[in-house]
JSON list of C-alpha atoms in Angstrom, two decimals:
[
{"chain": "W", "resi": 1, "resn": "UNK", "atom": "CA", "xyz": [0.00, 0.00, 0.00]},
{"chain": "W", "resi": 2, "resn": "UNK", "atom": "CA", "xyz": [2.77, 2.55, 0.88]},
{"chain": "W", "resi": 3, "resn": "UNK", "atom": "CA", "xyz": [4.52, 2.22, -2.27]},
{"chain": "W", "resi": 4, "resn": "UNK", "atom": "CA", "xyz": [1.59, 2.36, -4.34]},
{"chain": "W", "resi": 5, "resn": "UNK", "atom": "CA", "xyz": [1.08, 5.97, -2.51]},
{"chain": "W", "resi": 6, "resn": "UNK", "atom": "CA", "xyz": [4.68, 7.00, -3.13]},
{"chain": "W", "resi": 7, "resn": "UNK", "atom": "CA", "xyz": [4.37, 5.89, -6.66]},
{"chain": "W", "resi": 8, "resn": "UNK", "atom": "CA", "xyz": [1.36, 7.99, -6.94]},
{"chain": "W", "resi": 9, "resn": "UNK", "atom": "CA", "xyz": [3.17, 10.97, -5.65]},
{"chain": "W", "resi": 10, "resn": "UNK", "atom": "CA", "xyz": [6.04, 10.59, -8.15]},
{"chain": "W", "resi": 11, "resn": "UNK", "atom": "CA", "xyz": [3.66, 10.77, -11.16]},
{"chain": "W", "resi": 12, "resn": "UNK", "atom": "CA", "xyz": [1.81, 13.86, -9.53]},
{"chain": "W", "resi": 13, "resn": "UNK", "atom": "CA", "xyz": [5.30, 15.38, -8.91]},
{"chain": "W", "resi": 14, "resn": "UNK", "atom": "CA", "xyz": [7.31, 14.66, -12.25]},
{"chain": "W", "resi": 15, "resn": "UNK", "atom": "CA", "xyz": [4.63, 13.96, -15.22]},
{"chain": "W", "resi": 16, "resn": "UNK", "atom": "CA", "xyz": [3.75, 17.35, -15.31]},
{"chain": "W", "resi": 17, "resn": "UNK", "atom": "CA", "xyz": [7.55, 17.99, -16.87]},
{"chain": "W", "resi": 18, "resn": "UNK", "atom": "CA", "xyz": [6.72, 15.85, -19.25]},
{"chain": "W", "resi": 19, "resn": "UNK", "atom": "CA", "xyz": [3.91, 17.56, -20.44]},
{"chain": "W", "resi": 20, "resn": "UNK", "atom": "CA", "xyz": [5.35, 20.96, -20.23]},
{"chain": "W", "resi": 21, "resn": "UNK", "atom": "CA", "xyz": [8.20, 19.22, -22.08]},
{"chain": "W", "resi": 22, "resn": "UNK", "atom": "CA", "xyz": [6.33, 18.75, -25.62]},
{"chain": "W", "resi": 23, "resn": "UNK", "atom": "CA", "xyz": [4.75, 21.63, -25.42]},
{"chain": "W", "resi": 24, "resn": "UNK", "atom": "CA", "xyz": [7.90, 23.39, -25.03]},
{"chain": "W", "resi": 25, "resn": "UNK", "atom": "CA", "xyz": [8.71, 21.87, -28.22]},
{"chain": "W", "resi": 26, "resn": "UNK", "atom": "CA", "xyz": [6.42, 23.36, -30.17]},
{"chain": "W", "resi": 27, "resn": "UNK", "atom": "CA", "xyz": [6.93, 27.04, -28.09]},
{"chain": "W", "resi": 28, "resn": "UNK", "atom": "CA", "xyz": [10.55, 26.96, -28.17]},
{"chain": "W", "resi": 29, "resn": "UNK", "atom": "CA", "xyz": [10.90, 30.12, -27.39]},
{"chain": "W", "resi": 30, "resn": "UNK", "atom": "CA", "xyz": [9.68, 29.85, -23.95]},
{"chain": "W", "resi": 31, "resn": "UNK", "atom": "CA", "xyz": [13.34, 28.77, -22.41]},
{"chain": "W", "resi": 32, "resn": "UNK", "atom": "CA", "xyz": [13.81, 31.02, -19.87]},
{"chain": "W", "resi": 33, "resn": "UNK", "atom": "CA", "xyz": [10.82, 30.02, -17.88]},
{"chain": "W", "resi": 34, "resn": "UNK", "atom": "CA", "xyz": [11.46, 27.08, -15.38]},
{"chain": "W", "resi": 35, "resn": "UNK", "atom": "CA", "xyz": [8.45, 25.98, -13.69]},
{"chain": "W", "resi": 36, "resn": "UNK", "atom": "CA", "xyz": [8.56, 22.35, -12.70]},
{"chain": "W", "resi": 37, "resn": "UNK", "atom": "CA", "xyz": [11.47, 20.32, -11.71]},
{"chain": "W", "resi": 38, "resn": "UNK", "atom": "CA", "xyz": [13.28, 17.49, -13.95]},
{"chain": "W", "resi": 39, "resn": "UNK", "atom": "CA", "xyz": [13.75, 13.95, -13.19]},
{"chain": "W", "resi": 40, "resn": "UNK", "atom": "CA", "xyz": [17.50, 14.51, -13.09]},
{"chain": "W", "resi": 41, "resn": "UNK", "atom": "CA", "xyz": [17.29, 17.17, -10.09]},
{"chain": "W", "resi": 42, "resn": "UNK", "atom": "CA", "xyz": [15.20, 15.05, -7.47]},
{"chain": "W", "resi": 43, "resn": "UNK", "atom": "CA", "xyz": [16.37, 12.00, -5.24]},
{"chain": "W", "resi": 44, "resn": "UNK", "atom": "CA", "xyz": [13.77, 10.29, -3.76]},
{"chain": "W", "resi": 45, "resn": "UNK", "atom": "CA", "xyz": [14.88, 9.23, -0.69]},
{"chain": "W", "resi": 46, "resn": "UNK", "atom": "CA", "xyz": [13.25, 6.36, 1.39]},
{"chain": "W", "resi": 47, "resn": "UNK", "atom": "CA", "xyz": [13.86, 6.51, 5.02]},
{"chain": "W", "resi": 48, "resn": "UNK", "atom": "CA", "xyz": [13.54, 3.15, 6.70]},
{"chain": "W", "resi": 49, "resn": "UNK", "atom": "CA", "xyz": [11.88, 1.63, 3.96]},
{"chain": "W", "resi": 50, "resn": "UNK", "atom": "CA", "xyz": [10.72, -2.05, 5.69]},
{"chain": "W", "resi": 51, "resn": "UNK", "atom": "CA", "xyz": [8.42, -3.98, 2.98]},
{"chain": "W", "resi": 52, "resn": "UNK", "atom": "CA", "xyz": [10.55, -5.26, -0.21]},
{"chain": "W", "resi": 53, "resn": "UNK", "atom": "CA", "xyz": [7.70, -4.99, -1.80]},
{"chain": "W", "resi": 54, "resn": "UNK", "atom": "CA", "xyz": [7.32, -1.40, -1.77]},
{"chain": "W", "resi": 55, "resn": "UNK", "atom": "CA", "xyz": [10.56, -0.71, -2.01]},
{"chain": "W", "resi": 56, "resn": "UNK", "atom": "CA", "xyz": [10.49, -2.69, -5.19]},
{"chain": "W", "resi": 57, "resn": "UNK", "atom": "CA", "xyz": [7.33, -1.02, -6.73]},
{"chain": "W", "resi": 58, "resn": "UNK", "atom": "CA", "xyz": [8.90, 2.40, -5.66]},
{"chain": "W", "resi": 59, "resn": "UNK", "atom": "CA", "xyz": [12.04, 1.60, -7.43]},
{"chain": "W", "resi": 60, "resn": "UNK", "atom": "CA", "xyz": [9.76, 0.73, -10.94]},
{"chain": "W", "resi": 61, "resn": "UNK", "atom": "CA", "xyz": [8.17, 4.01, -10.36]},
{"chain": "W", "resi": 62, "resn": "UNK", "atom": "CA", "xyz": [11.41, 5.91, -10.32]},
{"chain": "W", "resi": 63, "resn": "UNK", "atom": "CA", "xyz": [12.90, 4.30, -13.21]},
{"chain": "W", "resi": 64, "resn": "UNK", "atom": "CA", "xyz": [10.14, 4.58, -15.62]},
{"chain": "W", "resi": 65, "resn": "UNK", "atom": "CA", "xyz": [9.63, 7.98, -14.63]},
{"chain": "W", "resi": 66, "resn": "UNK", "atom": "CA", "xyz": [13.56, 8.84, -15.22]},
{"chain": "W", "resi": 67, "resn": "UNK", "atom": "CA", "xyz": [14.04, 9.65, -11.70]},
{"chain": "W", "resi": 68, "resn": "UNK", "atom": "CA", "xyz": [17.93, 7.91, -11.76]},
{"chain": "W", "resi": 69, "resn": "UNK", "atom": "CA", "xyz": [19.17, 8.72, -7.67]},
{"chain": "W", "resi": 70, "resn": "UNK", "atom": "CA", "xyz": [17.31, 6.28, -5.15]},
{"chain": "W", "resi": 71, "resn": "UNK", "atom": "CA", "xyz": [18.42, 7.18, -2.06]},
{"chain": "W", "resi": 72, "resn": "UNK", "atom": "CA", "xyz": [17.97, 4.36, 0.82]},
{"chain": "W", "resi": 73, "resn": "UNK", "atom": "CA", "xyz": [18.23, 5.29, 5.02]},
{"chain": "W", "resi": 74, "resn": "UNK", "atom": "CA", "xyz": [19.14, 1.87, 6.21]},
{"chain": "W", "resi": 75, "resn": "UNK", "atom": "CA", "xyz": [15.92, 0.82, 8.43]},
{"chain": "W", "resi": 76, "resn": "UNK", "atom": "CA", "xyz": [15.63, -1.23, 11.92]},
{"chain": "W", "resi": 77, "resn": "UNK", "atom": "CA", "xyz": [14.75, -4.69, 10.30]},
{"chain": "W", "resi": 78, "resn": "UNK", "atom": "CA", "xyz": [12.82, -5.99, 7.67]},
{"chain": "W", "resi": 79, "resn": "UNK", "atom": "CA", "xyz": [9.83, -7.33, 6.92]},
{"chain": "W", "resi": 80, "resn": "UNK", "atom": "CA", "xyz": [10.13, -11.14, 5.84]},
{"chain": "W", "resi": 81, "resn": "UNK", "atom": "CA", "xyz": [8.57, -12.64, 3.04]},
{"chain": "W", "resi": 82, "resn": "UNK", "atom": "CA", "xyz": [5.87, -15.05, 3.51]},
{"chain": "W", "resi": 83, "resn": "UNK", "atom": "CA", "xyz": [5.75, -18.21, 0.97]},
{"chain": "W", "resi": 84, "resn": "UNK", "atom": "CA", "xyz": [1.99, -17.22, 0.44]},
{"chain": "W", "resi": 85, "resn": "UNK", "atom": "CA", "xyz": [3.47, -13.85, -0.92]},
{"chain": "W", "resi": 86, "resn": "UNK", "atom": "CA", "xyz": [6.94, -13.72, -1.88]},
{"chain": "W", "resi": 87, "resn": "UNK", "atom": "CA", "xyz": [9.05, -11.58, -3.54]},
{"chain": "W", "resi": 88, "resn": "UNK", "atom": "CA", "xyz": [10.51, -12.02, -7.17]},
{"chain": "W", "resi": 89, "resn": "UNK", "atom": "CA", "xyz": [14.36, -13.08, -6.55]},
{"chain": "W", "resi": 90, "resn": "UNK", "atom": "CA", "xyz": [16.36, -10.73, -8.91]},
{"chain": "W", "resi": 91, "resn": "UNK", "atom": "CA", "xyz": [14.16, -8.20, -9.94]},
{"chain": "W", "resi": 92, "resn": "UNK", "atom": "CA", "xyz": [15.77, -5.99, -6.98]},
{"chain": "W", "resi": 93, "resn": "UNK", "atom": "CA", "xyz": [19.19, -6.14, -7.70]},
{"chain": "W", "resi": 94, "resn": "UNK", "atom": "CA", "xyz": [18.36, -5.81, -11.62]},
{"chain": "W", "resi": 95, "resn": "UNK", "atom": "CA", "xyz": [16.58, -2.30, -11.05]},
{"chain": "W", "resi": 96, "resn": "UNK", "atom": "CA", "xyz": [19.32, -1.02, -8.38]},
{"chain": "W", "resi": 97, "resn": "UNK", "atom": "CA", "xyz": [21.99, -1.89, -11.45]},
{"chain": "W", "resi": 98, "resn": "UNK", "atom": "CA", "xyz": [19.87, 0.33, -13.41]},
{"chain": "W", "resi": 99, "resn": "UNK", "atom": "CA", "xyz": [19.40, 3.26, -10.89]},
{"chain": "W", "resi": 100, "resn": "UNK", "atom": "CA", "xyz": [21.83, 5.05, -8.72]},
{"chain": "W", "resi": 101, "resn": "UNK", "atom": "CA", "xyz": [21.18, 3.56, -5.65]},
{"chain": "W", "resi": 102, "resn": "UNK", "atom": "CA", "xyz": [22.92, 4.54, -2.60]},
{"chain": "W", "resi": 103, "resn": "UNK", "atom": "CA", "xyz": [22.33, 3.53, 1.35]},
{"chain": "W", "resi": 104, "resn": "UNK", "atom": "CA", "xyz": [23.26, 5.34, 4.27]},
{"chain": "W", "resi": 105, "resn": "UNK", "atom": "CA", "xyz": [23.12, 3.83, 7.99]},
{"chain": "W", "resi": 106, "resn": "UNK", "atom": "CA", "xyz": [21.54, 7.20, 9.69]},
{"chain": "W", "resi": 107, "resn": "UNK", "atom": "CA", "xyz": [19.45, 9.99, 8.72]},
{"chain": "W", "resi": 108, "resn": "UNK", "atom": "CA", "xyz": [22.35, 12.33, 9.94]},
{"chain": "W", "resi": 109, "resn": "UNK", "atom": "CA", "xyz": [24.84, 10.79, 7.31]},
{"chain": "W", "resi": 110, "resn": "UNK", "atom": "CA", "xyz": [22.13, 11.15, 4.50]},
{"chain": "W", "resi": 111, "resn": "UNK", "atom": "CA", "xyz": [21.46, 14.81, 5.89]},
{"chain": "W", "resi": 112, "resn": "UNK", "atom": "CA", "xyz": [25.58, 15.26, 5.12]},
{"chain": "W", "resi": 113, "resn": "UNK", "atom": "CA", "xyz": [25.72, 14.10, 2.11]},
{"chain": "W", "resi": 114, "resn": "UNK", "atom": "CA", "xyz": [22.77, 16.41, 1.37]},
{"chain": "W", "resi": 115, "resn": "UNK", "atom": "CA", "xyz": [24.45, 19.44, 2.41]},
{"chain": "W", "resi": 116, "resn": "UNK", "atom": "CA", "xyz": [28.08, 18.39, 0.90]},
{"chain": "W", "resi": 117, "resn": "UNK", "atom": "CA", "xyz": [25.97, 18.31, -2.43]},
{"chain": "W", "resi": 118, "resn": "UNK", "atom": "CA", "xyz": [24.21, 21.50, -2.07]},
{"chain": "W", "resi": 119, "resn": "UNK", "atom": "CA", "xyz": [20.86, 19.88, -2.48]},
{"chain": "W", "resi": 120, "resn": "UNK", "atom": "CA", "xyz": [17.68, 21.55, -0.66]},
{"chain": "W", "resi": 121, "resn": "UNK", "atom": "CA", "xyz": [16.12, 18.40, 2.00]},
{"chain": "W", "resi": 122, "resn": "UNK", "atom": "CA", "xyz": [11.86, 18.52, 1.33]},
{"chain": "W", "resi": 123, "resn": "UNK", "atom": "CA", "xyz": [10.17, 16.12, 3.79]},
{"chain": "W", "resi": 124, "resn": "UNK", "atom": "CA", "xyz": [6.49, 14.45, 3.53]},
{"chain": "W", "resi": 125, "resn": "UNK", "atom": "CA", "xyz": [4.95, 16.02, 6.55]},
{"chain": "W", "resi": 126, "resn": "UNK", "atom": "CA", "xyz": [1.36, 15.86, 7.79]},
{"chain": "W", "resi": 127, "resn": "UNK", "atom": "CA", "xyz": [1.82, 18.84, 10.42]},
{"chain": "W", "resi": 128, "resn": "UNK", "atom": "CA", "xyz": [0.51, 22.71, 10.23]},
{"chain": "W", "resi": 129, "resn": "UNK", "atom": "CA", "xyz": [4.25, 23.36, 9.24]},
{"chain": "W", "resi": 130, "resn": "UNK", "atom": "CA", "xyz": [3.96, 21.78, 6.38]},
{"chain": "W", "resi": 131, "resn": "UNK", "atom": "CA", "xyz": [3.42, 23.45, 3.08]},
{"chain": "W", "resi": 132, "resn": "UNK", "atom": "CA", "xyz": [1.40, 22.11, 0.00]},
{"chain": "W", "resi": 133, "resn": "UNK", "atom": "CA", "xyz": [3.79, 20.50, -2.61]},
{"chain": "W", "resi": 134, "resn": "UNK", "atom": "CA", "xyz": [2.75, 23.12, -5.52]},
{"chain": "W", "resi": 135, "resn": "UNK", "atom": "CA", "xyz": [3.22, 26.17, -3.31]},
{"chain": "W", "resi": 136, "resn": "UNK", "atom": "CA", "xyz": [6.73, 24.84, -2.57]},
{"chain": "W", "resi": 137, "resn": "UNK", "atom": "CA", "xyz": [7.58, 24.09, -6.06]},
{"chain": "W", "resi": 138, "resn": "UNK", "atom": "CA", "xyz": [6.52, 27.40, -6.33]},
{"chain": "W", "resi": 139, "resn": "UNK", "atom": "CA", "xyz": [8.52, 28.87, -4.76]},
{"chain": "W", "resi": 140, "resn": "UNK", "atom": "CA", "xyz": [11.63, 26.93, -5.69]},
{"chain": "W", "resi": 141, "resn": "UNK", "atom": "CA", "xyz": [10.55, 27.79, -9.18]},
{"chain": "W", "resi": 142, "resn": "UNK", "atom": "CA", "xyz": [10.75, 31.55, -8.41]},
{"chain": "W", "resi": 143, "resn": "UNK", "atom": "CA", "xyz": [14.10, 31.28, -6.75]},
{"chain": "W", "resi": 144, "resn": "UNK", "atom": "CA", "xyz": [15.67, 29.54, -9.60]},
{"chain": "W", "resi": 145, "resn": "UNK", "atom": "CA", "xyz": [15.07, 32.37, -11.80]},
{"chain": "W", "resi": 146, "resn": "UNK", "atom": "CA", "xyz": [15.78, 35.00, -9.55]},
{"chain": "W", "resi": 147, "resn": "UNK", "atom": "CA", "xyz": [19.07, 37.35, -9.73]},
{"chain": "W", "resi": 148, "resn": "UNK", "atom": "CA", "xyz": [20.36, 35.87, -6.11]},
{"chain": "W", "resi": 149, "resn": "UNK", "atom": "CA", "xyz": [19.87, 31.99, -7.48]},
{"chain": "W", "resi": 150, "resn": "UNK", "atom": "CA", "xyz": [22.19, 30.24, -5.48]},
{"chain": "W", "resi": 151, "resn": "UNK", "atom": "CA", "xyz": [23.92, 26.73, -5.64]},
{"chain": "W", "resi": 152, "resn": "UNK", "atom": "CA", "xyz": [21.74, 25.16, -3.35]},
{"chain": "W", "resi": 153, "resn": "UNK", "atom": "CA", "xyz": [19.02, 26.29, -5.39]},
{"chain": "W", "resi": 154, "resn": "UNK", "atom": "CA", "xyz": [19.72, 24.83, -9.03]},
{"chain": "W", "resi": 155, "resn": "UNK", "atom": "CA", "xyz": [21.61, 21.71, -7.19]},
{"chain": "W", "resi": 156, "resn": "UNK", "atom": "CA", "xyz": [18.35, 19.90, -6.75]},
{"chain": "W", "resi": 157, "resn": "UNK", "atom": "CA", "xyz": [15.31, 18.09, -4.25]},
{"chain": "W", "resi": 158, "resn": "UNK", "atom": "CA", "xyz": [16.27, 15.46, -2.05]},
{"chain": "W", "resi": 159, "resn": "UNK", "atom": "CA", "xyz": [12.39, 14.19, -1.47]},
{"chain": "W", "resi": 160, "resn": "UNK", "atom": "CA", "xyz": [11.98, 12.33, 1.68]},
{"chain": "W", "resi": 161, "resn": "UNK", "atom": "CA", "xyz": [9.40, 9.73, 2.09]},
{"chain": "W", "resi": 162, "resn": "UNK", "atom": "CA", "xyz": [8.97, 8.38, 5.45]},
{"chain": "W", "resi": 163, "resn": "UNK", "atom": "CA", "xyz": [7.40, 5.14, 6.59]},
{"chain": "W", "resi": 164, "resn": "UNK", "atom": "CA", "xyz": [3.41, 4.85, 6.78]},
{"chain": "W", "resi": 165, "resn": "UNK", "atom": "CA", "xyz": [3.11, 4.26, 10.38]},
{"chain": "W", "resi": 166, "resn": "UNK", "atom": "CA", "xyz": [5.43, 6.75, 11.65]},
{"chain": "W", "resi": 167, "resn": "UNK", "atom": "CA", "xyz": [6.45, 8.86, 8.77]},
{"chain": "W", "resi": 168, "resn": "UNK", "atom": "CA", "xyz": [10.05, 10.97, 8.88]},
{"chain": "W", "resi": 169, "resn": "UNK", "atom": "CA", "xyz": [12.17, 11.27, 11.34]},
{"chain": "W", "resi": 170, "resn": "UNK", "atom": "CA", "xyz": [12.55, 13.98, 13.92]},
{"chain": "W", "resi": 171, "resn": "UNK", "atom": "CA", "xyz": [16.18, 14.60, 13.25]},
{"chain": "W", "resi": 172, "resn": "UNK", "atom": "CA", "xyz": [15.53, 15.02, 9.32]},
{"chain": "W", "resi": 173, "resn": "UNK", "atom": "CA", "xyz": [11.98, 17.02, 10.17]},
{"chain": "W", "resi": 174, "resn": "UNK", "atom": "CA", "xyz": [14.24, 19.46, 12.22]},
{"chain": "W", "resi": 175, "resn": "UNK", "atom": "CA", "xyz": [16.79, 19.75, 9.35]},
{"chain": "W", "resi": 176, "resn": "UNK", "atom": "CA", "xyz": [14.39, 19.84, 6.65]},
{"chain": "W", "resi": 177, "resn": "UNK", "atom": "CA", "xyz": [14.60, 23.17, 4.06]},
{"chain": "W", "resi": 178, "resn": "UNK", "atom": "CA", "xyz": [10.88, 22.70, 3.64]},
{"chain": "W", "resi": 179, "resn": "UNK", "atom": "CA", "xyz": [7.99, 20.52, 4.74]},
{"chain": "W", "resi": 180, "resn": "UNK", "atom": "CA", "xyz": [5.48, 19.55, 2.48]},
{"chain": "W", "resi": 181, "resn": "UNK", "atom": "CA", "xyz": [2.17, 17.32, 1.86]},
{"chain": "W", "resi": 182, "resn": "UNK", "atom": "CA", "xyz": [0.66, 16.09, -0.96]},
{"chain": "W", "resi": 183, "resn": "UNK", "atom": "CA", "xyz": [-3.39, 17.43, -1.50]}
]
């Protein structure tokens, strides 16, 4: 169930490129405008991802959408596979060779490696700090085409998705550039 709802939030978050995309082919002189973000600046991150399953599913999503950095906070333990309902041996490992796939052991180091990188942290967030998705791509929009446009800015999205009972963590909630929910 929870990757079917982060797959679902990867086609409301990228397809619109794609659709802006062929239309700016045929309006090609429309460049300067940037209002959506591209597969190639977001890394969906997964923090203590437990099912296979999802993770799987989550992983299909990403690659057929072109989103290439998966992005993997090492979790507690695992869910096991039942023999009523097992998992496909192989089909992991073959989509992690074709996606950049890298695991951390804490939030903290992924929060580093964020920061060495210069890329702007978004956590899914059901609080009142949170901010609807579309008003913060908004507004990352608007600061990418501003005269001040810093690194961090153009660098990219690390979008983290928590787990479905508990969500994010605390520590990357605290350290988060923005907050955001999906209406």
């Amino acid at each position: 169930k929870h990757g079917t709802q982060v797959a679902g939030i990867l086609l409301v978050f990228l397809l619109p490129w794609q659709w802006r995309r062929r239309r700016r082919r045929r309006k090609r002189h429309d460049r300067s405008r940037r209002q959506v973000l591209k597969p190639n600046e977001v890394v969906v991150v997964l923090e203590r991802c437990t099912d296979p399953r999802n993770y799987e599913r989550i992983l299909k999503v990403c690659l057929a959408l072109g989103v290439s950095k998966v992005w993997d906070v090492k979790p507690i333990a695992y869910k096991k596979m039942s023999a009523r309902n097992p998992q496909e041996e192989g089909n992991v490992d073959e989509l992690e060779r074709r996606l950049d796939v890298r695991r951390f052991e804490t939030p903290r180091h992924f929060l580093d490696e964020c920061r060495d990188l210069g890329l702007a942290v978004w956590a899914t967030d059901l609080s009142q700090r949170a901010v609807a998705l579309s008003t913060a791509m908004h507004g990352w929009s608007v600061a990418c085409q501003g005269p001040e446009a810093t690194k961090k800015d153009a660098a990219g999205i690390a979008l983290v998705f928590g787990r479905e009972v508990d969500g994010v963590t605390q520590t990357v909630l605290d350290e988060a550039d923005e907050r955001v929910y999906f209406p």
